[in-house]
PDB file of C-alpha atoms in Angstrom:
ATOM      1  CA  UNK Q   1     208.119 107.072 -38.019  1.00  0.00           C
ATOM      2  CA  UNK Q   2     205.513 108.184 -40.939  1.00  0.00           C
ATOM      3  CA  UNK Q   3     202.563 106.465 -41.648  1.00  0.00           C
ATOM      4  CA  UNK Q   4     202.964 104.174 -44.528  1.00  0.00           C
ATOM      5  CA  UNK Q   5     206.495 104.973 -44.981  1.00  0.00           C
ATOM      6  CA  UNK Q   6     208.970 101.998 -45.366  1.00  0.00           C
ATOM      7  CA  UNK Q   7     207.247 101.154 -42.300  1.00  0.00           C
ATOM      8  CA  UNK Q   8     203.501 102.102 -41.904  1.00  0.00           C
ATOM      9  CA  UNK Q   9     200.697 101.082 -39.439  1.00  0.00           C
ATOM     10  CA  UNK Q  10     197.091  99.619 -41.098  1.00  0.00           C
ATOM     11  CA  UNK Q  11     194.554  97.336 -39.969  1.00  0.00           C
ATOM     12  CA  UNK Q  12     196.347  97.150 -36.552  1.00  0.00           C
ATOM     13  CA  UNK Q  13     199.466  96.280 -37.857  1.00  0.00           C
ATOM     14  CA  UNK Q  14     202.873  97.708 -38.871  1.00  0.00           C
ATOM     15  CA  UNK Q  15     203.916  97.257 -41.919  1.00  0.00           C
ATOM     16  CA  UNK Q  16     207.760  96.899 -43.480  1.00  0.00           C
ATOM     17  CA  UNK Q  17     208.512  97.477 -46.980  1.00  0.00           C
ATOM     18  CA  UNK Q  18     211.381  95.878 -47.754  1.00  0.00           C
ATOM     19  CA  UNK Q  19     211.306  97.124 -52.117  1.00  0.00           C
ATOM     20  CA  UNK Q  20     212.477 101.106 -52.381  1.00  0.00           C
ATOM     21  CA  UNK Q  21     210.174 101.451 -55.433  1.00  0.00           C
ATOM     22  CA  UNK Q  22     207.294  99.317 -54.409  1.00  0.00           C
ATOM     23  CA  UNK Q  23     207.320 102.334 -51.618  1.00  0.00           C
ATOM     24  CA  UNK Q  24     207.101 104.977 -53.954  1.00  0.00           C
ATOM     25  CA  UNK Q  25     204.679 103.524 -55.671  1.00  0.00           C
ATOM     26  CA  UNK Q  26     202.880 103.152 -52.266  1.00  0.00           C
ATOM     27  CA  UNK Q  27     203.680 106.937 -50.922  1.00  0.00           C
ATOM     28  CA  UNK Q  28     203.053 108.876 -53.798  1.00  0.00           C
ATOM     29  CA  UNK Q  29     207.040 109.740 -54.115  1.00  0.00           C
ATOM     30  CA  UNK Q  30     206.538 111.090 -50.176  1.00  0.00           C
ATOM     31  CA  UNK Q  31     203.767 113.323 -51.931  1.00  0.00           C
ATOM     32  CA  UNK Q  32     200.544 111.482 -50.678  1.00  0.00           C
ATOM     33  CA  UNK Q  33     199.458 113.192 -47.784  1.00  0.00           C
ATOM     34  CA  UNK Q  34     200.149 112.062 -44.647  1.00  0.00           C
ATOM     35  CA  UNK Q  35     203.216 110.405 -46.297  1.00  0.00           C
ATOM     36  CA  UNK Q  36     205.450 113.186 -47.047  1.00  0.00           C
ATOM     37  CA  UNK Q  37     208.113 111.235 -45.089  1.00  0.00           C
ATOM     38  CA  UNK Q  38     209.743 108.273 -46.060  1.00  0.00           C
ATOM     39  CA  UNK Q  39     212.507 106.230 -43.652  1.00  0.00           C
ATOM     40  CA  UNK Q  40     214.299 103.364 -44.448  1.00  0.00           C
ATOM     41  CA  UNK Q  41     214.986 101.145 -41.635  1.00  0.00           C
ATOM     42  CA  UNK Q  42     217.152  98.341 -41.093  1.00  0.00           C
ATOM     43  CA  UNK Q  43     216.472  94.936 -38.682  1.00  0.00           C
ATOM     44  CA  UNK Q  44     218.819  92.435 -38.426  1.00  0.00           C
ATOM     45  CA  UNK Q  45     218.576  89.460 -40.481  1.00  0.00           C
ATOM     46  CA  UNK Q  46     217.908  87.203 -37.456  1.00  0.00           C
ATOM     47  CA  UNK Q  47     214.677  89.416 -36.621  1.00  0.00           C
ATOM     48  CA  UNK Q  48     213.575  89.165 -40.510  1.00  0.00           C
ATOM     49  CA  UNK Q  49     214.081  85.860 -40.171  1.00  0.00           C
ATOM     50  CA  UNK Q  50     211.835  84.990 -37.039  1.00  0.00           C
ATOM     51  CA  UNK Q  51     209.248  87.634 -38.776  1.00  0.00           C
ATOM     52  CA  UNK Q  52     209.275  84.970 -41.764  1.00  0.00           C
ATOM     53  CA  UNK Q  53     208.977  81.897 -39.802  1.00  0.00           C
ATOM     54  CA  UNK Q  54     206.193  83.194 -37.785  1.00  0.00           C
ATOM     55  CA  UNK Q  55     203.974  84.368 -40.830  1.00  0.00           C
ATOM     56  CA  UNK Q  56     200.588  83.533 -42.133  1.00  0.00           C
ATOM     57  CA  UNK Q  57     200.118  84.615 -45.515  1.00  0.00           C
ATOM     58  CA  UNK Q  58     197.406  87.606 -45.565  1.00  0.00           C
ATOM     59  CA  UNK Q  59     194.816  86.099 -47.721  1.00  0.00           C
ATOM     60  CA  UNK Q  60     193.889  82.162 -48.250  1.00  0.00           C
ATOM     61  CA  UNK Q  61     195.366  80.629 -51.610  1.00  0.00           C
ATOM     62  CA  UNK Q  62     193.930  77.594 -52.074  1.00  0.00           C
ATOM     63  CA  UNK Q  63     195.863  74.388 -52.287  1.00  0.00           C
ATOM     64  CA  UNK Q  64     198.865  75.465 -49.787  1.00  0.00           C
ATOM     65  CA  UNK Q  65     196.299  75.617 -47.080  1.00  0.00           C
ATOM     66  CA  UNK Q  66     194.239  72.564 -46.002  1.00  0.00           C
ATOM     67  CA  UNK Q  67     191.604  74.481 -45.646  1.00  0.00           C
ATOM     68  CA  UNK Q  68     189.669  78.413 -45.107  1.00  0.00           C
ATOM     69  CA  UNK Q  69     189.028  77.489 -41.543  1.00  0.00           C
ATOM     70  CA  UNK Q  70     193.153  76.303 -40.846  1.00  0.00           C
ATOM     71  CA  UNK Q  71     194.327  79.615 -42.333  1.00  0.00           C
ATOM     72  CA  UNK Q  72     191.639  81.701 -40.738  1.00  0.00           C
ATOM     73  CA  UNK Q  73     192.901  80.020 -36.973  1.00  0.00           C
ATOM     74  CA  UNK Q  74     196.712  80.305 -38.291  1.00  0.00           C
ATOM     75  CA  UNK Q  75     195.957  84.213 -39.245  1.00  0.00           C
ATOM     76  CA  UNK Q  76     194.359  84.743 -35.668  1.00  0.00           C
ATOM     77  CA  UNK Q  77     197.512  83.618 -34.177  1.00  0.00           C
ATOM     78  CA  UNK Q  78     200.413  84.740 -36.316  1.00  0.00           C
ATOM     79  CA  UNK Q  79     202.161  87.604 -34.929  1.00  0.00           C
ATOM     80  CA  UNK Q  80     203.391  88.513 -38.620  1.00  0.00           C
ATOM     81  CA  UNK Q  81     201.532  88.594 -42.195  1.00  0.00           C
ATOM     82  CA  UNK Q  82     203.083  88.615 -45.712  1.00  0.00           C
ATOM     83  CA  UNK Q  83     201.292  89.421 -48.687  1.00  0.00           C
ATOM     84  CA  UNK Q  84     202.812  89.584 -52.177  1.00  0.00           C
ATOM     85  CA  UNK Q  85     202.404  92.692 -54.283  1.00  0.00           C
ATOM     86  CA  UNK Q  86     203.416  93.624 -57.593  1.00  0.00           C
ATOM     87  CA  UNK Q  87     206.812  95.168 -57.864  1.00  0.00           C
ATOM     88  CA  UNK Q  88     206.785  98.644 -59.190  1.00  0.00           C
ATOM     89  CA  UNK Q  89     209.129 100.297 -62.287  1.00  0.00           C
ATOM     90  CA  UNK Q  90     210.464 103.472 -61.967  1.00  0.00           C
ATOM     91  CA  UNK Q  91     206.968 104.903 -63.507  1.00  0.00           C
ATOM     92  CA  UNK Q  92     205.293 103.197 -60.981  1.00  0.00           C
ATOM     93  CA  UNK Q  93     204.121 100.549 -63.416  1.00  0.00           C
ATOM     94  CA  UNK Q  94     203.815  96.999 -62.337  1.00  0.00           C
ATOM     95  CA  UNK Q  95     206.423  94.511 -62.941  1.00  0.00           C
ATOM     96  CA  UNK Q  96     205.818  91.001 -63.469  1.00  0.00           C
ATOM     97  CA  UNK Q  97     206.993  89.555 -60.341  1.00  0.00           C
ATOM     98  CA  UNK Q  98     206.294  90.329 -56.464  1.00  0.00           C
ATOM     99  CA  UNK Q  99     207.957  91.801 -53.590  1.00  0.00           C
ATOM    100  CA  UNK Q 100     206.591  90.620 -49.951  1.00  0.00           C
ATOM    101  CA  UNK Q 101     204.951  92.973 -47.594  1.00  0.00           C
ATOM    102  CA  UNK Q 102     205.713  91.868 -44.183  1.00  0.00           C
ATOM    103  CA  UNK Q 103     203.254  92.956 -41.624  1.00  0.00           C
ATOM    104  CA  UNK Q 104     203.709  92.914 -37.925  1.00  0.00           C
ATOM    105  CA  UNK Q 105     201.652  92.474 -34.818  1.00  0.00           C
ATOM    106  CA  UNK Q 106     201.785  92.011 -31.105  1.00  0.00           C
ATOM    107  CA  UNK Q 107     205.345  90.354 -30.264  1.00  0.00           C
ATOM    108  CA  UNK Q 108     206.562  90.532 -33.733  1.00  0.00           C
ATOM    109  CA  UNK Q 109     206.226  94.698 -33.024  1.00  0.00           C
ATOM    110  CA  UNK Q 110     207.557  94.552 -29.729  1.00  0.00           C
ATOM    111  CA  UNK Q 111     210.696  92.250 -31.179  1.00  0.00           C
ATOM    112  CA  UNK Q 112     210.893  94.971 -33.816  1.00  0.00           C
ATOM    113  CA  UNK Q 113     211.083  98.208 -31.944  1.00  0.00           C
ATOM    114  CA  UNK Q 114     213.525  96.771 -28.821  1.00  0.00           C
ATOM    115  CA  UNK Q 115     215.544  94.217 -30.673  1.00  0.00           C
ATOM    116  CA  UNK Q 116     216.012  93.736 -33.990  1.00  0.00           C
ATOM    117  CA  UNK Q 117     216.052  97.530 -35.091  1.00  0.00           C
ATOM    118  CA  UNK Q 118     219.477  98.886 -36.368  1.00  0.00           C
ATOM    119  CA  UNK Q 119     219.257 102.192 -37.768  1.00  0.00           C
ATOM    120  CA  UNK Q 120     216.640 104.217 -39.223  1.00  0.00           C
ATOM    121  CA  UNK Q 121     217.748 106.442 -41.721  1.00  0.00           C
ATOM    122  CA  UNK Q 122     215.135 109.420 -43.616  1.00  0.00           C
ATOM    123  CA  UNK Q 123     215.345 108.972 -47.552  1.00  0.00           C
ATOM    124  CA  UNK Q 124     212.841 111.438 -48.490  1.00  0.00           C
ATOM    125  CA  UNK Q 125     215.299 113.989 -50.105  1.00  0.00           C
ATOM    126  CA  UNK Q 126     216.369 110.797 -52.280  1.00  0.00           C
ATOM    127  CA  UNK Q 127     212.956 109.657 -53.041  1.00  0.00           C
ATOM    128  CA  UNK Q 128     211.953 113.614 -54.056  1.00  0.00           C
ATOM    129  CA  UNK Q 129     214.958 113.861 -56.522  1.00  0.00           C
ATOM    130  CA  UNK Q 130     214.905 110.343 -58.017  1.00  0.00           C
ATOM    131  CA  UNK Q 131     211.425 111.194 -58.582  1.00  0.00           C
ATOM    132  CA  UNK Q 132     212.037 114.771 -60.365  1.00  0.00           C
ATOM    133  CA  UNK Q 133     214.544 112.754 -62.686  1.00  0.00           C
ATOM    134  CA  UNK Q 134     211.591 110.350 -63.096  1.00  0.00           C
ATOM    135  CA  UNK Q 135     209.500 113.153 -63.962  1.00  0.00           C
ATOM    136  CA  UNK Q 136     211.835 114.978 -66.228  1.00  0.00           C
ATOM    137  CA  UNK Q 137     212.360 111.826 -68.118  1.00  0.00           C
ATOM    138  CA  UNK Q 138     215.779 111.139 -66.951  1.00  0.00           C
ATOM    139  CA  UNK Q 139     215.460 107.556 -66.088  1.00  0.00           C
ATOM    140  CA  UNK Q 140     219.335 106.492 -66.437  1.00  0.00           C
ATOM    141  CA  UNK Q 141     220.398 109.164 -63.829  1.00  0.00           C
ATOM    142  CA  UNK Q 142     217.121 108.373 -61.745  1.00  0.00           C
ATOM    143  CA  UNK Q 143     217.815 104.696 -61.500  1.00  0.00           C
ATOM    144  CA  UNK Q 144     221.852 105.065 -60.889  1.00  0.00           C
ATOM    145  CA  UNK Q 145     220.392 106.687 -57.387  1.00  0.00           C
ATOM    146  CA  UNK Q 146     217.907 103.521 -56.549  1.00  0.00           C
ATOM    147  CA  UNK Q 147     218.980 101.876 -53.251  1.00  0.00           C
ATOM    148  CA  UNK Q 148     220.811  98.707 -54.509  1.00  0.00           C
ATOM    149  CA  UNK Q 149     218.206  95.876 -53.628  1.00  0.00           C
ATOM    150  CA  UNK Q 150     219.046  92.361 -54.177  1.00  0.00           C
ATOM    151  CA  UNK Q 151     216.739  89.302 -54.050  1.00  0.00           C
ATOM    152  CA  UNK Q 152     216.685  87.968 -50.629  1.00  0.00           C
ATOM    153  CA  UNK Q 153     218.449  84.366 -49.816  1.00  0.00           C
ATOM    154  CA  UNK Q 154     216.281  82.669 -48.263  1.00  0.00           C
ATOM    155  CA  UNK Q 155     217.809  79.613 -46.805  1.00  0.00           C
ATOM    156  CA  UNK Q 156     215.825  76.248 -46.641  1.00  0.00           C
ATOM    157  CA  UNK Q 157     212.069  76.374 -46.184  1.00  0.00           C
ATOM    158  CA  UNK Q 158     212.215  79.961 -44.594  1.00  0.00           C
ATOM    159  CA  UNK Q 159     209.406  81.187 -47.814  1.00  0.00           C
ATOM    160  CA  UNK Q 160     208.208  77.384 -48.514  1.00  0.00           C
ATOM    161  CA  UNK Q 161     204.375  78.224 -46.727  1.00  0.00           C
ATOM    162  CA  UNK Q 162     204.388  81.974 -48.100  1.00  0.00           C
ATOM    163  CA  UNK Q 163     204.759  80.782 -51.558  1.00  0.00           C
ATOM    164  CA  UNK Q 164     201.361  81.563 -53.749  1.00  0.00           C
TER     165      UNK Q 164
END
């Protein structure tokens, strides 16, 4: 697997992308170097799941945590992180709403590589020619190619304490 692909490794921790262009926006179009390769990789919705319930949100937001000191303590023993970053336009431009980030550590990697993988699959080729349409201002043809993403239905209180 690339670094910083749909799945990178920073800070100690691996890293899943789950937003196509939020990716390119991240890679460069698999131009940046050291991320000239770009795999999209499928878990099962059980391991996403567990990832989710087992998160700490990467940075304190006052008011959903009691306190700096709780968060720091639930950080340091949360084998996932989420973080919320702006979602990216086919021009790279932010959008005005997030997409998570969904870091992994210890177990959470462990659960990820021997159980809840399910295929890995290399878009580069795609993310090179939606990116040449991007570039030659064709963004109709360009976005007909986009992986079809759909907002993700969270059930219950899966996202309630990694809401900002």
């Amino acid at each position: 697997m690339s670094p910083r692909s749909i799945n990178g490794c920073e800070h100690g921790l691996t890293w899943v992308k789950p937003s196509f262009l939020w990716m390119m926006y991240r890679c460069g179009w698999a131009a940046k170097p050291g991320q000239e390769t770009v795999l999209a990789v499928e878990i099962t919705r059980d391991g996403f799941e567990w990832a989710l319930r087992n998160a700490c949100l990467s940075s304190y937001v006052r008011g959903l945590h009691p306190d700096l000191s709780t968060w720091q303590r639930e950080l340091k023993r949360s084998p996932t992180r989420v973080q919320w970053d702006p979602e990216r336009d086919l021009r790279s431009q932010p959008l005005p709403y997030r997409s998570l980030q969904l870091g992994l550590s210890g177990e959470a990697v462990r659960r990820y590589a021997d159980e809840w993988l399910v295929s890995i699959r290399d878009v580069t080729p795609l993310a090179r020619e939606i990116h040449a349409l991007v570039s030659s201002g064709d963004l109709d043809t360009a976005r007909g190619l986009l992986p079809e993403e759909t907002p993700y239905p969270a059930q219950g209180e899966l996202l309630t304490h990694l809401n900002r």
